Amino acid sequence: MAEPVRVAVTGAAGQIAYNLLFRIASGEIFGKDRPVHLRLLEIPAAMHALQGVVMELEDCNFSPLASIETSDQPERAFDGVNWALLVGSRPRSPGMERSDLIRINGPIFVGQGKALNRAAPDVRVAVVGNPCNTNCLIALNNSDVPPERFSAMMRLDQNRAASLLARRAGQPMGSVTNMVVWGNHSNNQYPDFENARINGKLAPDVIRDETWLREQFVTEIRQRGAMVITIRGSSSSASAANAILCDIHAFSQSTPTNDWFSAAVCSNGEYGVDPGLVFGFPLRSSGQGDWSIVEGIPMSPWAQTQLNKVLDELRHERDVVKDLLR
Ligand code: NAD
Ligand code: LMR
């Protein structure tokens, strides 16, 4: 049997968790022969509903599922975990921007950041609750866990962008590589079509419509989350859960040669981004939970203005929560 993995999921009675927990427990992501211990965190008011989720997990009879513990105490839920998936927080409603949640959800990540000090030394923390970049900034500032163990999720944006480019090019899903979404999981993010590749060729050389790429493509990816909320009536959940699994996979497997993936990590000043900001970058991993930023990716002057705009937005978000940063 492989080494067991302990996984904490916050917001475990919520919509994303309902699409996530069963896939983790089935062995889909950590392996069918790797025992999984689930540590589920909720607020007291949702502990009763969480029992129903636990019953359903039990009723699946998944072989890798070694144990389930529920708690409303972050210190308990995070004790000894190898992965902490920080989902629990309020989603936005129609008409809201994700940044409108900053003072509602931000304080959650102060206490959770501190509680993560009890996690295993190899813990990887993935922040999903919105606005996820700045919530991640709050969590890592309140924790003694090294900042490089934290990331915020840009993967749903990456998947959306890759899917739209493939569909526009009339190519199969999976044909797009080198898709980086720079900056913030917000409507100022920059999905970088200039460096994306479709079947190995630069996307602009395949699609040959610069106006569509700069206008419709970028706008659609920026607004996709809001469109799902308007049309479906609630925030994306199955695709978000899927993106969390893609994130875990990206940090757990060596990145294929010549490719990269998107996640927001703590900047060391790369691409002119202020050190300490949690910014979406192109990353590569050796598969041990580590990452490095791919440097030297070319950018047109137009793309640079997009990057500057999203950088200003993240600086502003940091100012709004400065009382929550240690
Ligand atoms: P949901 O309302 O269905 O579930 C959220 C759950 O979190 C609830 O059960 C709630 O009780 C719980 N919760 C609230 N505060 C908590 C706390 N302090 N500790 C533990 N649990 C807590 O929402 P959802 O659809 O699952 O979305 C969760 C979050 O994920 C939202 O902020 C949403 O905007 C965000 N999201 C992010 C992405 C992304 O790409 N980064 C994608 C989709 C959704
Ligand atoms: C998404 O991108 O679908 C999520 O961040 C939910 C939202 O508020 O848009």
GROMACS .gro file of C-alpha atoms and ligand atoms in nm:
model
  379
    1MET     CA    1   0.000   0.000   0.000
    2ALA     CA    2   0.124   0.353  -0.078
    3GLU     CA    3   0.179   0.614   0.196
    4PRO     CA    4  -0.159   0.751   0.319
    5VAL     CA    5  -0.256   1.107   0.229
    6ARG     CA    6  -0.447   1.337   0.466
    7VAL     CA    7  -0.667   1.591   0.291
    8ALA     CA    8  -0.855   1.876   0.460
    9VAL     CA    9  -1.147   2.029   0.271
   10THR     CA   10  -1.317   2.340   0.408
   11GLY     CA   11  -1.675   2.426   0.318
   12ALA     CA   12  -1.731   2.052   0.304
   13ALA     CA   13  -2.112   2.076   0.301
   14GLY     CA   14  -2.108   2.323   0.011
   15GLN     CA   15  -2.161   2.284  -0.362
   16ILE     CA   16  -1.798   2.259  -0.474
   17ALA     CA   17  -1.720   2.006  -0.202
   18TYR     CA   18  -2.016   1.795  -0.314
   19ASN     CA   19  -1.850   1.765  -0.655
   20LEU     CA   20  -1.501   1.719  -0.511
   21LEU     CA   21  -1.509   1.483  -0.213
   22PHE     CA   22  -1.635   1.178  -0.399
   23ARG     CA   23  -1.369   1.211  -0.667
   24ILE     CA   24  -1.095   1.238  -0.403
   25ALA     CA   25  -1.234   0.947  -0.202
   26SER     CA   26  -1.259   0.727  -0.513
   27GLY     CA   27  -0.880   0.736  -0.561
   28GLU     CA   28  -0.909   0.923  -0.890
   29ILE     CA   29  -0.647   1.179  -0.794
   30PHE     CA   30  -0.413   1.026  -0.534
   31GLY     CA   31  -0.430   0.671  -0.666
   32LYS     CA   32  -0.653   0.369  -0.608
   33ASP     CA   33  -0.391   0.209  -0.379
   34ARG     CA   34  -0.328   0.518  -0.164
   35PRO     CA   35  -0.537   0.542   0.155
   36VAL     CA   36  -0.712   0.879   0.186
   37HIS     CA   37  -0.802   1.033   0.521
   38LEU     CA   38  -1.058   1.310   0.477
   39ARG     CA   39  -1.072   1.597   0.730
   40LEU     CA   40  -1.387   1.798   0.667
   41LEU     CA   41  -1.429   2.149   0.809
   42GLU     CA   42  -1.759   2.337   0.828
   43ILE     CA   43  -1.918   2.613   1.032
   44PRO     CA   44  -2.135   2.494   1.323
   45ALA     CA   45  -2.461   2.571   1.136
   46ALA     CA   46  -2.364   2.332   0.855
   47MET     CA   47  -2.238   2.042   1.067
   48HIS     CA   48  -2.575   1.865   1.049
   49ALA     CA   49  -2.590   1.882   0.668
   50LEU     CA   50  -2.228   1.765   0.660
   51GLN     CA   51  -2.334   1.442   0.830
   52GLY     CA   52  -2.547   1.369   0.523
   53VAL     CA   53  -2.242   1.412   0.298
   54VAL     CA   54  -2.047   1.176   0.524
   55MET     CA   55  -2.328   0.919   0.496
   56GLU     CA   56  -2.314   0.938   0.118
   57LEU     CA   57  -1.935   0.901   0.119
   58GLU     CA   58  -1.971   0.592   0.337
   59ASP     CA   59  -2.240   0.455   0.107
   60CYS     CA   60  -2.003   0.465  -0.191
   61ASN     CA   61  -1.780   0.201  -0.027
   62PHE     CA   62  -1.470   0.351  -0.190
   63SER     CA   63  -1.165   0.130  -0.118
   64PRO     CA   64  -0.911   0.417  -0.076
   65LEU     CA   65  -1.127   0.600   0.180
   66ALA     CA   66  -0.953   0.517   0.508
   67SER     CA   67  -1.124   0.763   0.745
   68ILE     CA   68  -1.350   1.068   0.761
   69GLU     CA   69  -1.343   1.321   1.044
   70THR     CA   70  -1.562   1.628   1.064
   71SER     CA   71  -1.498   1.937   1.269
   72ASP     CA   72  -1.589   2.302   1.308
   73GLN     CA   73  -1.238   2.377   1.445
   74PRO     CA   74  -0.970   2.457   1.183
   75GLU     CA   75  -0.688   2.348   1.420
   76ARG     CA   76  -0.841   2.004   1.440
   77ALA     CA   77  -0.924   1.974   1.070
   78PHE     CA   78  -0.574   2.078   0.961
   79ASP     CA   79  -0.382   1.864   1.211
   80GLY     CA   80  -0.118   1.667   1.018
   81VAL     CA   81  -0.273   1.720   0.672
   82ASN     CA   82  -0.072   1.695   0.349
   83TRP     CA   83  -0.326   1.894   0.146
   84ALA     CA   84  -0.554   2.175   0.262
   85LEU     CA   85  -0.820   2.274   0.009
   86LEU     CA   86  -0.963   2.603   0.133
   87VAL     CA   87  -1.301   2.623  -0.037
   88GLY     CA   88  -1.531   2.728   0.249
   89SER     CA   89  -1.654   3.086   0.206
   90ARG     CA   90  -1.946   3.269   0.055
   91PRO     CA   91  -1.991   3.270  -0.324
   92ARG     CA   92  -2.096   3.589  -0.503
   93SER     CA   93  -2.453   3.649  -0.618
   94PRO     CA   94  -2.558   3.786  -0.959
   95GLY     CA   95  -2.437   4.144  -1.007
   96MET     CA   96  -2.150   4.116  -0.759
   97GLU     CA   97  -1.778   4.117  -0.840
   98ARG     CA   98  -1.561   3.862  -0.659
   99SER     CA   99  -1.380   4.152  -0.488
  100ASP     CA  100  -1.713   4.251  -0.325
  101LEU     CA  101  -1.659   3.943  -0.104
  102ILE     CA  102  -1.322   4.060   0.025
  103ARG     CA  103  -1.430   4.192   0.365
  104ILE     CA  104  -1.687   3.910   0.411
  105ASN     CA  105  -1.456   3.618   0.332
  106GLY     CA  106  -1.112   3.767   0.407
  107PRO     CA  107  -1.133   3.726   0.787
  108ILE     CA  108  -1.192   3.348   0.748
  109PHE     CA  109  -0.837   3.314   0.618
  110VAL     CA  110  -0.673   3.482   0.920
  111GLY     CA  111  -0.772   3.201   1.159
  112GLN     CA  112  -0.725   2.930   0.898
  113GLY     CA  113  -0.375   3.062   0.817
  114LYS     CA  114  -0.281   3.030   1.184
  115ALA     CA  115  -0.440   2.685   1.214
  116LEU     CA  116  -0.235   2.562   0.919
  117ASN     CA  117   0.070   2.571   1.148
  118ARG     CA  118  -0.054   2.229   1.266
  119ALA     CA  119  -0.039   2.078   0.915
  120ALA     CA  120   0.230   1.832   0.799
  121PRO     CA  121   0.562   1.992   0.693
  122ASP     CA  122   0.492   1.898   0.329
  123VAL     CA  123   0.143   2.054   0.327
  124ARG     CA  124   0.023   2.215   0.004
  125VAL     CA  125  -0.250   2.473   0.051
  126ALA     CA  126  -0.484   2.554  -0.238
  127VAL     CA  127  -0.710   2.855  -0.184
  128VAL     CA  128  -1.035   2.850  -0.380
  129GLY     CA  129  -1.276   3.073  -0.181
  130ASN     CA  130  -1.311   3.412  -0.348
  131PRO     CA  131  -1.145   3.649  -0.396
  132CYS     CA  132  -0.895   3.364  -0.392
  133ASN     CA  133  -0.567   3.549  -0.463
  134THR     CA  134  -0.613   3.793  -0.178
  135ASN     CA  135  -0.758   3.529   0.056
  136CYS     CA  136  -0.442   3.329  -0.013
  137LEU     CA  137  -0.233   3.639   0.064
  138ILE     CA  138  -0.416   3.670   0.398
  139ALA     CA  139  -0.372   3.300   0.483
  140LEU     CA  140  -0.001   3.288   0.406
  141ASN     CA  141   0.063   3.613   0.592
  142ASN     CA  142  -0.099   3.466   0.904
  143SER     CA  143   0.083   3.134   0.888
  144ASP     CA  144   0.429   3.002   0.967
  145VAL     CA  145   0.393   2.756   0.678
  146PRO     CA  146   0.644   2.869   0.411
  147PRO     CA  147   0.476   3.089   0.147
  148GLU     CA  148   0.582   2.858  -0.136
  149ARG     CA  149   0.345   2.591   0.003
  150PHE     CA  150   0.043   2.814  -0.084
  151SER     CA  151  -0.134   2.877  -0.413
  152ALA     CA  152  -0.463   3.029  -0.528
  153MET     CA  153  -0.664   2.870  -0.804
  154MET     CA  154  -0.631   3.002  -1.160
  155ARG     CA  155  -0.687   2.657  -1.306
  156LEU     CA  156  -1.054   2.704  -1.384
  157ASP     CA  157  -0.955   3.008  -1.592
  158GLN     CA  158  -0.681   2.806  -1.762
  159ASN     CA  159  -0.926   2.526  -1.846
  160ARG     CA  160  -1.188   2.772  -1.973
  161ALA     CA  161  -0.932   2.948  -2.193
  162ALA     CA  162  -0.786   2.626  -2.335
  163SER     CA  163  -1.133   2.490  -2.407
  164LEU     CA  164  -1.246   2.808  -2.587
  165LEU     CA  165  -0.931   2.824  -2.803
  166ALA     CA  166  -0.970   2.458  -2.899
  167ARG     CA  167  -1.336   2.508  -2.990
  168ARG     CA  168  -1.263   2.822  -3.194
  169ALA     CA  169  -0.985   2.640  -3.381
  170GLY     CA  170  -1.209   2.338  -3.443
  171GLN     CA  171  -0.958   2.117  -3.262
  172PRO     CA  172  -1.021   1.858  -2.990
  173MET     CA  173  -1.022   1.942  -2.619
  174GLY     CA  174  -0.671   1.879  -2.494
  175SER     CA  175  -0.504   2.022  -2.805
  176VAL     CA  176  -0.410   2.348  -2.627
  177THR     CA  177  -0.091   2.372  -2.418
  178ASN     CA  178   0.113   2.657  -2.265
  179MET     CA  179  -0.200   2.837  -2.143
  180VAL     CA  180  -0.114   3.085  -1.870
  181VAL     CA  181  -0.369   3.312  -1.708
  182TRP     CA  182  -0.178   3.602  -1.555
  183GLY     CA  183  -0.267   3.784  -1.239
  184ASN     CA  184  -0.593   3.764  -1.052
  185HIS     CA  185  -0.895   3.530  -1.060
  186SER     CA  186  -1.105   3.835  -1.144
  187ASN     CA  187  -1.246   4.013  -1.445
  188ASN     CA  188  -0.907   4.177  -1.503
  189GLN     CA  189  -0.719   3.849  -1.544
  190TYR     CA  190  -0.517   3.814  -1.864
  191PRO     CA  191  -0.558   3.479  -2.043
  192ASP     CA  192  -0.243   3.480  -2.257
  193PHE     CA  193  -0.339   3.367  -2.607
  194GLU     CA  194  -0.013   3.505  -2.754
  195ASN     CA  195   0.193   3.224  -2.598
  196ALA     CA  196  -0.071   2.948  -2.599
  197ARG     CA  197  -0.019   2.666  -2.847
  198ILE     CA  198  -0.272   2.459  -3.041
  199ASN     CA  199  -0.125   2.126  -3.146
  200GLY     CA  200   0.217   2.284  -3.089
  201LYS     CA  201   0.158   2.597  -3.304
  202LEU     CA  202   0.115   2.944  -3.157
  203ALA     CA  203  -0.259   3.012  -3.117
  204PRO     CA  204  -0.259   3.343  -3.315
  205ASP     CA  205  -0.101   3.159  -3.614
  206VAL     CA  206  -0.381   2.901  -3.602
  207ILE     CA  207  -0.680   3.125  -3.528
  208ARG     CA  208  -0.562   3.423  -3.738
  209ASP     CA  209  -0.808   3.670  -3.590
  210GLU     CA  210  -0.631   3.914  -3.358
  211THR     CA  211  -0.948   4.116  -3.299
  212TRP     CA  212  -1.141   3.809  -3.181
  213LEU     CA  213  -0.852   3.704  -2.957
  214ARG     CA  214  -0.802   4.046  -2.796
  215GLU     CA  215  -1.171   4.126  -2.760
  216GLN     CA  216  -1.418   3.834  -2.756
  217PHE     CA  217  -1.179   3.568  -2.625
  218VAL     CA  218  -1.032   3.771  -2.340
  219THR     CA  219  -1.370   3.915  -2.242
  220GLU     CA  220  -1.546   3.579  -2.246
  221ILE     CA  221  -1.286   3.417  -2.020
  222ARG     CA  222  -1.292   3.712  -1.781
  223GLN     CA  223  -1.671   3.697  -1.757
  224ARG     CA  224  -1.726   3.324  -1.770
  225GLY     CA  225  -1.781   3.286  -1.393
  226ALA     CA  226  -2.042   3.564  -1.393
  227MET     CA  227  -2.213   3.409  -1.698
  228VAL     CA  228  -2.241   3.074  -1.521
  229ILE     CA  229  -2.395   3.246  -1.218
  230THR     CA  230  -2.648   3.432  -1.437
  231ILE     CA  231  -2.747   3.132  -1.648
  232ARG     CA  232  -2.722   2.848  -1.395
  233GLY     CA  233  -2.841   3.055  -1.103
  234SER     CA  234  -2.546   2.963  -0.883
  235SER     CA  235  -2.170   2.970  -0.885
  236SER     CA  236  -1.977   2.712  -1.088
  237SER     CA  237  -1.922   2.397  -0.886
  238ALA     CA  238  -1.852   2.085  -1.096
  239SER     CA  239  -1.601   2.271  -1.314
  240ALA     CA  240  -1.448   2.433  -1.004
  241ALA     CA  241  -1.409   2.095  -0.833
  242ASN     CA  242  -1.254   1.957  -1.151
  243ALA     CA  243  -1.008   2.248  -1.158
  244ILE     CA  244  -0.905   2.173  -0.797
  245LEU     CA  245  -0.822   1.816  -0.902
  246CYS     CA  246  -0.624   1.948  -1.202
  247ASP     CA  247  -0.435   2.176  -0.959
  248ILE     CA  248  -0.347   1.884  -0.729
  249HIS     CA  249  -0.235   1.685  -1.031
  250ALA     CA  250  -0.021   1.972  -1.163
  251PHE     CA  251   0.175   2.000  -0.837
  252SER     CA  252   0.202   1.622  -0.796
  253GLN     CA  253   0.328   1.524  -1.144
  254SER     CA  254   0.630   1.646  -1.331
  255THR     CA  255   0.515   1.909  -1.585
  256PRO     CA  256   0.550   1.781  -1.943
  257THR     CA  257   0.849   1.921  -2.133
  258ASN     CA  258   0.779   2.256  -2.301
  259ASP     CA  259   0.446   2.304  -2.122
  260TRP     CA  260   0.342   2.502  -1.814
  261PHE     CA  261   0.033   2.544  -1.597
  262SER     CA  262  -0.135   2.836  -1.422
  263ALA     CA  263  -0.163   2.897  -1.051
  264ALA     CA  264  -0.129   3.208  -0.838
  265VAL     CA  265   0.175   3.194  -0.612
  266CYS     CA  266   0.375   3.433  -0.397
  267SER     CA  267   0.581   3.656  -0.624
  268ASN     CA  268   0.955   3.701  -0.579
  269GLY     CA  269   0.949   3.998  -0.817
  270GLU     CA  270   0.923   3.800  -1.142
  271TYR     CA  271   0.780   3.994  -1.441
  272GLY     CA  272   0.788   4.314  -1.230
  273VAL     CA  273   0.522   4.187  -0.987
  274ASP     CA  274   0.562   4.319  -0.631
  275PRO     CA  275   0.730   4.058  -0.410
  276GLY     CA  276   0.475   3.898  -0.177
  277LEU     CA  277   0.168   3.945  -0.402
  278VAL     CA  278  -0.019   3.626  -0.493
  279PHE     CA  279  -0.017   3.646  -0.872
  280GLY     CA  280  -0.111   3.404  -1.151
  281PHE     CA  281   0.208   3.291  -1.327
  282PRO     CA  282   0.318   3.017  -1.568
  283LEU     CA  283   0.458   2.738  -1.349
  284ARG     CA  284   0.641   2.412  -1.380
  285SER     CA  285   0.669   2.145  -1.111
  286SER     CA  286   0.900   1.849  -1.059
  287GLY     CA  287   0.600   1.667  -0.911
  288GLN     CA  288   0.702   1.693  -0.544
  289GLY     CA  289   0.458   1.972  -0.455
  290ASP     CA  290   0.717   2.230  -0.563
  291TRP     CA  291   0.698   2.489  -0.840
  292SER     CA  292   0.912   2.735  -1.030
  293ILE     CA  293   0.799   3.030  -1.237
  294VAL     CA  294   0.877   3.006  -1.609
  295GLU     CA  295   1.067   3.322  -1.686
  296GLY     CA  296   1.134   3.506  -2.012
  297ILE     CA  297   0.795   3.451  -2.177
  298PRO     CA  298   0.762   3.721  -2.447
  299MET     CA  299   0.483   3.977  -2.419
  300SER     CA  300   0.359   4.236  -2.668
  301PRO     CA  301   0.314   4.596  -2.545
  302TRP     CA  302  -0.064   4.533  -2.549
  303ALA     CA  303  -0.025   4.224  -2.329
  304GLN     CA  304   0.201   4.422  -2.094
  305THR     CA  305  -0.079   4.677  -2.041
  306GLN     CA  306  -0.313   4.389  -1.946
  307LEU     CA  307  -0.058   4.262  -1.697
  308ASN     CA  308  -0.010   4.610  -1.547
  309LYS     CA  309  -0.387   4.652  -1.507
  310VAL     CA  310  -0.431   4.327  -1.314
  311LEU     CA  311  -0.122   4.403  -1.105
  312ASP     CA  312  -0.278   4.735  -1.000
  313GLU     CA  313  -0.597   4.553  -0.906
  314LEU     CA  314  -0.410   4.312  -0.677
  315ARG     CA  315  -0.219   4.602  -0.517
  316HIS     CA  316  -0.553   4.765  -0.444
  317GLU     CA  317  -0.697   4.441  -0.294
  318ARG     CA  318  -0.387   4.412  -0.073
  319ASP     CA  319  -0.450   4.768   0.054
  320VAL     CA  320  -0.814   4.685   0.132
  321VAL     CA  321  -0.711   4.396   0.362
  322LYS     CA  322  -0.394   4.543   0.509
  323ASP     CA  323  -0.537   4.516   0.863
  324LEU     CA  324  -0.566   4.137   0.810
  325LEU     CA  325  -0.200   4.093   0.710
  326ARG     CA  326   0.052   4.015   0.980
  327NAD     P1  327  -2.137   2.713  -0.107
  327NAD     O1  328  -2.209   2.830  -0.047
  327NAD     O2  329  -2.215   2.608  -0.176
  327NAD     O3  330  -2.050   2.641   0.004
  327NAD     C1  331  -1.963   2.711   0.085
  327NAD     C2  332  -1.955   2.636   0.217
  327NAD     O4  333  -1.854   2.698   0.293
  327NAD     C3  334  -2.085   2.641   0.297
  327NAD     O5  335  -2.125   2.508   0.329
  327NAD     C4  336  -2.047   2.720   0.422
  327NAD     O6  337  -2.114   2.675   0.539
  327NAD     C5  338  -1.897   2.693   0.429
  327NAD     N1  339  -1.821   2.791   0.506
  327NAD     C6  340  -1.841   2.923   0.518
  327NAD     N2  341  -1.752   2.977   0.601
  327NAD     C7  342  -1.671   2.876   0.642
  327NAD     C8  343  -1.561   2.867   0.731
  327NAD     N3  344  -1.516   2.976   0.796
  327NAD     N4  345  -1.502   2.748   0.749
  327NAD     C9  346  -1.547   2.638   0.687
  327NAD     N5  347  -1.654   2.639   0.603
  327NAD    C10  348  -1.714   2.756   0.581
  327NAD     O7  349  -2.025   2.776  -0.205
  327NAD     P2  350  -1.940   2.702  -0.317
  327NAD     O8  351  -2.017   2.708  -0.446
  327NAD     O9  352  -1.892   2.573  -0.268
  327NAD    O10  353  -1.820   2.807  -0.333
  327NAD    C11  354  -1.725   2.823  -0.231
  327NAD    C12  355  -1.627   2.936  -0.265
  327NAD    O11  356  -1.550   2.902  -0.382
  327NAD    C13  357  -1.694   3.069  -0.298
  327NAD    O12  358  -1.620   3.176  -0.239
  327NAD    C14  359  -1.683   3.077  -0.449
  327NAD    O13  360  -1.689   3.211  -0.497
  327NAD    C15  361  -1.548   3.015  -0.471
  327NAD     N6  362  -1.517   2.968  -0.606
  327NAD    C16  363  -1.389   2.989  -0.651
  327NAD    C17  364  -1.353   2.943  -0.776
  327NAD    C18  365  -1.214   2.966  -0.827
  327NAD    O14  366  -1.188   2.937  -0.945
  327NAD     N7  367  -1.121   3.015  -0.748
  327NAD    C19  368  -1.446   2.876  -0.856
  327NAD    C20  369  -1.575   2.856  -0.807
  327NAD    C21  370  -1.610   2.905  -0.681
  328LMR     C1  371  -1.589   3.115  -1.115
  328LMR     O1  372  -1.498   3.168  -1.179
  328LMR     O2  373  -1.677   3.045  -1.168
  328LMR     C2  374  -1.595   3.134  -0.965
  328LMR     O3  375  -1.491   3.217  -0.921
  328LMR     C3  376  -1.727   3.181  -0.917
  328LMR     C4  377  -1.750   3.325  -0.951
  328LMR     O4  378  -1.782   3.402  -0.861
  328LMR     O5  379  -1.737   3.362  -1.068
   0.00000   0.00000   0.00000
